[in-house]
XYZ file of C-alpha atoms in Angstrom:
447
model
C -13.932 -15.366 5.624
C -12.481 -15.226 2.122
C -14.229 -18.498 1.274
C -17.514 -17.180 2.631
C -17.193 -14.051 0.528
C -16.250 -15.877 -2.662
C -19.105 -18.363 -2.237
C -21.583 -15.508 -2.618
C -20.505 -14.930 -6.235
C -22.319 -17.911 -7.840
C -25.477 -16.712 -6.093
C -24.987 -13.251 -7.527
C -24.233 -14.463 -11.041
C -26.731 -17.333 -11.371
C -29.766 -16.159 -9.446
C -29.416 -12.400 -9.009
C -28.414 -11.277 -12.483
C -30.342 -8.091 -13.392
C -31.992 -9.935 -16.272
C -33.461 -12.460 -13.819
C -34.426 -10.415 -10.780
C -35.501 -6.910 -9.813
C -33.245 -4.152 -8.445
C -35.187 -4.356 -5.167
C -34.154 -7.987 -4.616
C -30.566 -7.232 -5.583
C -30.462 -4.360 -3.089
C -31.912 -6.514 -0.306
C -29.533 -9.428 -0.880
C -26.458 -7.194 -1.229
C -27.323 -5.384 2.014
C -28.144 -8.468 4.091
C -25.071 -10.371 2.922
C -22.905 -7.346 3.595
C -24.187 -6.920 7.125
C -23.826 -10.657 7.774
C -20.161 -10.508 6.771
C -19.692 -7.442 8.983
C -21.236 -9.221 11.982
C -19.125 -12.301 11.329
C -15.940 -10.203 11.239
C -16.532 -7.509 13.841
C -19.332 -8.791 16.048
C -21.641 -6.162 17.460
C -19.141 -3.438 16.618
C -20.686 -3.704 13.148
C -23.677 -1.787 14.540
C -21.519 1.320 14.257
C -21.866 0.969 10.477
C -25.648 1.299 10.770
C -25.459 4.099 13.352
C -23.110 6.149 11.194
C -25.210 5.548 8.091
C -28.443 6.303 9.960
C -27.178 9.580 11.405
C -26.048 10.771 7.992
C -29.300 9.730 6.312
C -31.246 11.648 8.955
C -29.176 14.719 8.159
C -29.915 14.279 4.450
C -33.661 13.999 5.069
C -34.201 16.669 7.711
C -31.814 19.429 6.636
C -32.075 21.583 3.557
C -30.313 20.494 0.403
C -28.399 23.773 0.331
C -26.240 22.886 3.344
C -26.890 19.157 3.664
C -23.505 18.170 2.215
C -21.639 20.229 4.809
C -23.626 18.841 7.741
C -23.225 15.280 6.457
C -19.500 15.792 6.095
C -19.121 17.040 9.680
C -21.423 14.426 11.249
C -19.973 11.463 9.348
C -16.328 12.404 9.793
C -17.006 13.359 13.410
C -18.560 9.982 14.218
C -15.660 8.206 12.523
C -13.174 10.237 14.583
C -15.114 9.475 17.778
C -14.907 5.741 17.063
C -11.218 5.993 16.215
C -10.481 7.810 19.481
C -12.400 5.306 21.603
C -10.839 2.348 19.810
C -7.300 3.684 20.110
C -7.326 5.189 23.599
C -10.291 3.733 25.521
C -11.176 0.208 24.379
C -7.954 -0.815 22.669
C -6.735 -3.124 25.421
C -8.455 -6.482 25.307
C -10.720 -5.513 22.421
C -11.373 -7.854 19.522
C -8.326 -7.494 17.311
C -10.123 -6.682 14.043
C -10.359 -2.919 13.585
C -14.000 -2.056 12.919
C -13.070 1.524 12.001
C -11.530 0.285 8.733
C -14.906 -0.365 7.060
C -16.205 2.840 8.650
C -13.525 4.759 6.772
C -14.896 3.443 3.476
C -18.496 4.137 4.554
C -17.427 7.691 5.437
C -16.136 8.121 1.897
C -19.377 6.827 0.419
C -21.669 8.959 2.596
C -19.780 12.201 2.071
C -19.407 11.570 -1.666
C -23.131 10.903 -1.976
C -23.992 14.054 -0.008
C -21.935 16.223 -2.355
C -23.345 14.432 -5.402
C -26.927 15.039 -4.218
C -26.095 18.689 -3.591
C -24.642 18.998 -7.096
C -27.648 17.282 -8.653
C -30.396 19.175 -6.816
C -28.879 22.586 -6.137
C -26.456 23.510 -8.901
C -27.170 24.382 -12.494
C -25.623 22.029 -14.977
C -23.482 24.740 -16.550
C -21.867 25.372 -13.159
C -20.736 21.761 -12.787
C -17.472 20.314 -13.989
C -17.778 17.448 -16.506
C -17.033 14.833 -13.859
C -19.552 16.416 -11.481
C -22.252 16.292 -14.164
C -21.727 12.567 -14.548
C -21.741 11.955 -10.790
C -24.598 14.303 -9.844
C -27.523 12.497 -8.180
C -30.864 13.933 -9.311
C -33.103 12.388 -6.639
C -32.804 11.410 -2.998
C -32.031 7.683 -2.655
C -34.421 5.478 -0.729
C -33.259 4.036 2.583
C -32.755 0.616 0.981
C -30.696 2.031 -1.883
C -28.665 4.055 0.587
C -27.901 1.086 2.877
C -27.163 -1.143 -0.099
C -24.660 1.392 -1.399
C -22.947 1.725 1.996
C -23.039 -1.876 3.241
C -23.141 -4.186 0.211
C -21.199 -7.420 0.576
C -18.750 -6.552 -2.208
C -17.226 -3.579 -0.416
C -18.167 -3.815 3.262
C -14.856 -5.298 4.415
C -12.126 -3.753 2.282
C -13.875 -1.366 -0.079
C -12.896 0.311 -2.219
C -15.318 3.194 -2.450
C -17.292 3.837 -5.624
C -19.684 6.459 -6.936
C -23.390 6.115 -6.167
C -24.380 6.376 -9.836
C -21.987 3.573 -10.785
C -23.363 1.333 -8.053
C -27.007 1.958 -8.989
C -26.195 1.355 -12.661
C -24.631 -1.970 -11.674
C -27.653 -2.993 -9.586
C -30.046 -2.078 -12.404
C -27.934 -3.750 -15.091
C -26.805 -0.552 -16.837
C -23.112 -0.705 -15.911
C -22.035 -1.697 -19.426
C -22.545 1.885 -20.525
C -19.265 3.781 -21.049
C -18.140 5.760 -18.072
C -17.447 9.458 -18.160
C -13.775 10.293 -18.183
C -12.286 12.941 -16.010
C -9.405 14.903 -17.406
C -6.077 13.191 -17.756
C -3.711 14.214 -15.013
C -1.014 14.977 -17.562
C -3.253 17.557 -19.206
C -5.443 19.108 -16.555
C -4.961 17.109 -13.374
C -5.408 19.119 -10.203
C -5.330 16.868 -7.196
C -3.310 15.854 -4.231
C -2.922 12.702 -2.343
C -4.512 10.258 -0.041
C -2.118 8.283 2.076
C 1.295 7.603 0.507
C 1.950 4.687 2.834
C 0.586 1.536 4.316
C -1.574 2.233 7.309
C -0.928 1.305 10.947
C 1.957 -0.983 11.710
C 4.000 -0.973 14.913
C 7.325 -2.680 15.157
C 9.972 -2.785 17.841
C 13.369 -2.319 16.361
C 16.227 0.095 16.214
C 15.373 3.166 14.180
C 18.850 3.270 12.728
C 20.919 0.158 12.147
C 24.568 0.277 12.954
C 26.807 0.744 9.954
C 27.489 3.307 7.255
C 24.966 5.663 5.721
C 24.435 3.475 2.650
C 23.419 0.581 4.904
C 21.038 2.914 6.706
C 19.389 3.950 3.424
C 19.094 0.347 2.239
C 17.644 -0.704 5.599
C 15.022 2.042 5.400
C 14.006 1.079 1.862
C 13.698 -2.648 2.628
C 11.792 -1.957 5.862
C 9.181 0.159 4.104
C 9.069 -2.221 1.132
C 8.236 -5.126 3.459
C 5.104 -3.346 4.709
C 3.376 -3.038 1.362
C 2.541 -6.647 0.306
C -0.329 -7.092 2.765
C -2.021 -4.031 1.297
C -1.380 -5.357 -2.189
C -3.127 -8.570 -1.160
C -6.152 -6.886 0.443
C -6.789 -4.460 -2.406
C -6.200 -7.104 -5.080
C -8.643 -9.423 -3.312
C -11.174 -6.583 -3.060
C -10.738 -5.964 -6.782
C -11.288 -9.671 -7.478
C -14.453 -9.687 -5.347
C -15.984 -6.791 -7.262
C -14.910 -8.247 -10.599
C -16.393 -11.647 -9.760
C -19.697 -9.944 -8.976
C -19.485 -8.077 -12.296
C -19.084 -4.625 -10.779
C -15.517 -4.152 -11.975
C -16.392 -4.363 -15.673
C -15.525 -1.103 -17.415
C -16.192 -1.655 -21.102
C -13.712 -2.718 -23.748
C -10.303 -1.629 -24.943
C -9.722 -0.559 -28.527
C -8.698 -4.115 -29.423
C -11.950 -5.530 -28.042
C -10.559 -7.006 -24.834
C -12.646 -6.350 -21.698
C -11.475 -3.956 -19.001
C -11.983 -4.847 -15.337
C -10.637 -1.750 -13.638
C -13.742 0.257 -12.764
C -12.877 0.452 -9.073
C -9.354 -0.985 -8.945
C -7.333 0.468 -6.103
C -3.682 0.045 -7.059
C -1.147 -0.796 -9.764
C 1.727 -2.641 -8.162
C 4.400 -2.325 -10.859
C 3.748 1.383 -11.255
C 4.184 1.772 -7.501
C 7.433 -0.161 -7.237
C 9.001 1.430 -10.318
C 7.612 4.924 -9.844
C 9.969 7.642 -11.042
C 8.127 10.463 -9.334
C 6.314 11.193 -6.101
C 3.229 11.826 -8.209
C 3.459 8.513 -10.037
C 3.683 6.609 -6.754
C 0.617 8.375 -5.388
C -1.207 7.992 -8.704
C -1.237 4.249 -8.238
C -1.674 3.803 -4.475
C -5.136 3.697 -2.833
C -6.619 5.157 -5.976
C -10.270 5.349 -4.967
C -9.444 7.184 -1.745
C -7.548 9.708 -3.835
C -10.598 10.144 -6.015
C -12.742 10.775 -2.932
C -10.297 13.387 -1.630
C -10.250 15.107 -5.002
C -14.020 15.280 -5.270
C -14.952 16.345 -1.763
C -11.957 18.507 -0.873
C -9.425 19.471 -3.518
C -11.886 20.585 -6.190
C -14.084 22.436 -3.694
C -11.645 24.047 -1.261
C -11.185 27.730 -2.167
C -7.981 28.240 -0.178
C -4.807 26.134 -0.273
C -6.492 22.922 -1.463
C -3.281 20.890 -1.291
C -2.806 21.499 2.437
C -6.534 21.033 3.088
C -6.504 17.692 1.288
C -3.511 16.467 3.270
C -5.241 17.527 6.489
C -8.474 15.749 5.571
C -6.538 12.606 4.689
C -4.800 12.672 8.080
C -8.069 13.194 10.000
C -9.749 10.439 8.014
C -6.968 7.973 8.789
C -7.192 8.389 12.539
C -5.959 10.158 15.626
C -2.363 9.011 15.942
C 0.068 11.962 15.728
C 2.310 10.082 13.315
C -0.339 10.509 10.623
C -0.126 14.281 10.902
C 3.671 14.285 10.805
C 3.521 12.249 7.608
C 1.089 14.574 5.889
C 2.912 17.722 6.993
C 6.046 16.253 5.457
C 4.034 15.263 2.400
C 2.987 18.864 1.781
C 6.620 19.998 1.690
C 7.718 17.093 -0.517
C 4.831 17.712 -2.909
C 5.685 21.380 -3.315
C 9.341 20.533 -3.928
C 8.454 17.819 -6.443
C 6.286 20.279 -8.340
C 9.105 22.809 -8.437
C 11.690 20.276 -9.637
C 9.496 18.925 -12.402
C 8.570 22.395 -13.611
C 12.178 23.601 -13.768
C 14.404 20.568 -14.347
C 12.703 17.763 -16.229
C 12.666 19.375 -19.670
C 16.491 19.521 -19.688
C 16.730 15.704 -19.671
C 14.378 14.958 -22.549
C 16.847 15.658 -25.346
C 18.237 12.133 -25.655
C 17.478 8.594 -24.538
C 20.646 8.480 -22.426
C 19.792 11.630 -20.515
C 16.230 10.406 -20.056
C 17.509 7.101 -18.650
C 19.815 8.910 -16.240
C 16.937 11.133 -15.160
C 14.661 8.114 -14.631
C 17.226 6.304 -12.477
C 17.873 9.368 -10.337
C 14.189 10.157 -9.918
C 13.346 6.516 -9.101
C 15.878 6.528 -6.286
C 14.768 9.977 -5.109
C 11.113 8.945 -5.170
C 11.679 5.787 -3.140
C 13.713 7.668 -0.545
C 11.158 10.475 -0.339
C 8.295 8.011 0.130
C 10.139 5.988 2.771
C 11.229 9.111 4.631
C 7.725 10.568 4.521
C 5.824 7.509 5.726
C 7.979 6.472 8.690
C 5.820 8.464 11.181
C 2.762 6.831 9.587
C 4.212 3.475 10.616
C 5.600 4.452 14.028
C 2.433 6.376 15.010
C 4.004 8.163 17.996
C 5.784 11.522 18.020
C 8.886 10.461 19.958
C 10.096 7.635 17.692
C 9.199 9.650 14.591
C 11.243 12.669 15.673
C 14.085 10.355 16.662
C 14.083 8.943 13.150
C 14.011 12.362 11.496
C 16.801 13.614 13.752
C 18.907 10.599 12.755
C 18.560 11.898 9.197
C 19.215 15.476 10.361
C 15.844 16.357 8.767
C 17.782 16.498 5.516
C 14.867 15.854 3.159
C 12.783 18.499 4.915
C 15.600 21.007 4.475
C 16.276 20.074 0.846
C 12.594 20.336 -0.046
C 12.207 23.704 1.663
C 15.276 24.987 -0.186
C 13.888 23.809 -3.532
C 10.534 25.461 -2.851
C 12.219 28.755 -1.999
C 14.674 28.742 -4.913
C 12.713 27.273 -7.837
C 9.720 29.177 -9.276
C 6.390 27.415 -9.794
C 3.220 28.648 -11.470
C 0.226 29.085 -9.220
C -2.770 26.780 -9.541
C -4.987 29.636 -10.789
C -2.525 30.472 -13.564
C -2.383 26.859 -14.720
C -6.161 26.602 -14.689
C -6.391 29.636 -16.961
C -3.770 28.246 -19.346
C -5.133 24.720 -19.554
C -8.672 24.215 -20.911
C -10.762 21.426 -19.450
C -10.696 18.222 -21.466
C -13.474 15.626 -21.509
C -12.720 11.965 -22.255
C -14.752 8.878 -22.792
C -14.149 6.929 -19.572
C -13.047 7.820 -16.056
C -10.682 4.855 -15.858
C -8.565 5.075 -19.020
C -6.195 7.915 -18.201
C -2.885 7.044 -16.629
C -2.983 9.794 -14.031
C -6.635 9.839 -12.997
C -7.486 8.566 -9.500
C -10.791 7.138 -10.703
C -9.137 4.828 -13.120
C -6.375 3.446 -11.010
C -4.341 6.581 -11.389
C -4.637 9.708 -9.418
C -5.600 13.171 -10.648
C -2.637 15.167 -9.505
C -1.254 18.466 -10.528
C 0.709 17.890 -13.740
C 3.690 19.652 -12.188
C 3.694 17.590 -9.009
C 5.987 14.796 -10.110
C 9.728 14.815 -9.735
């Protein structure tokens, strides 16, 4: 399959360059190749991609623009959940092993993002939009071909990642060399919470707690979770290479004139493995999903956006209860991390030695917090997950709750009033922005 995908790149570069062919032809070829790859991989289950896209497009056409984004969100996420339930609990036994709901998760991101972008472009006044929303706003309804090309193009049909509609259309029309709008740097005005902090579904049969002392237990947990990540590194790196080979990943030039190829990159491996904060880990894991969650949920939810974003991420991932245990734990860990950073970090910045000590402690704390949080995500079921947490005496839950209760933290509204919005030149340059391989998180989220 990888060979088949890579062999499409010479066709794209030699015969379908925007200087040599029309956007219509590029849309047609991208869509047909994408659906061919989907059929090759998933068989007739790939029809779900068209059904989901068709239902959402019907909602866009036949409902008013005022509420279209809400209806699209419910219909698209609902159909995804229906497919996840039937795959997991009805047709799982004896079904073709490839999970067709994986591409549907990316299509769900694209459809819901587009619905909100159309709503912003056709319903809201420009002065009421945030800088990033102005850049992303879609000013006209896409044609059916443009819509299907965006959802099912061969570059992203199998592993994503998601991208904005305006970026994709600019690429098809040959305008993607233009500088991209930058959202605010997470260190200055970031206000987002996570996608998934862990690899997705893996089931293994082993003892939840190895025999031996507590240090062995901690080391075993770290190595076990570390061993799960490489396959996701491979998939997302390959997806990045596919988009770059087609030219879609080009994102302008650095100050020294070297080209950047990170327009829709989805991870930064070294930043993940050496993360010294919960925020830094999440900043660099599944970046484009984080961007989607920020745009459709965190920025728009009027009440408790952090909890709402965690809940949406859990629903989007699937129906296994382990997902929800992970994200409930993630809410508590996030609040504690925010409190620690706000109250403790500044005391370790006085000297290089203190900073080094702080970095070592926070690296260890971050890795343990991530591993502890994502175990239910891996085990999927409630029983084994609770058995694991009980073997740890729920210690991280208790520590995080204590930190939240004891340490003061400014509210989100207060921070928004104190920090003016900042506009930058490209969405992918800032270290903590989810659109540029970093995630827009609250600046006080990290440990």
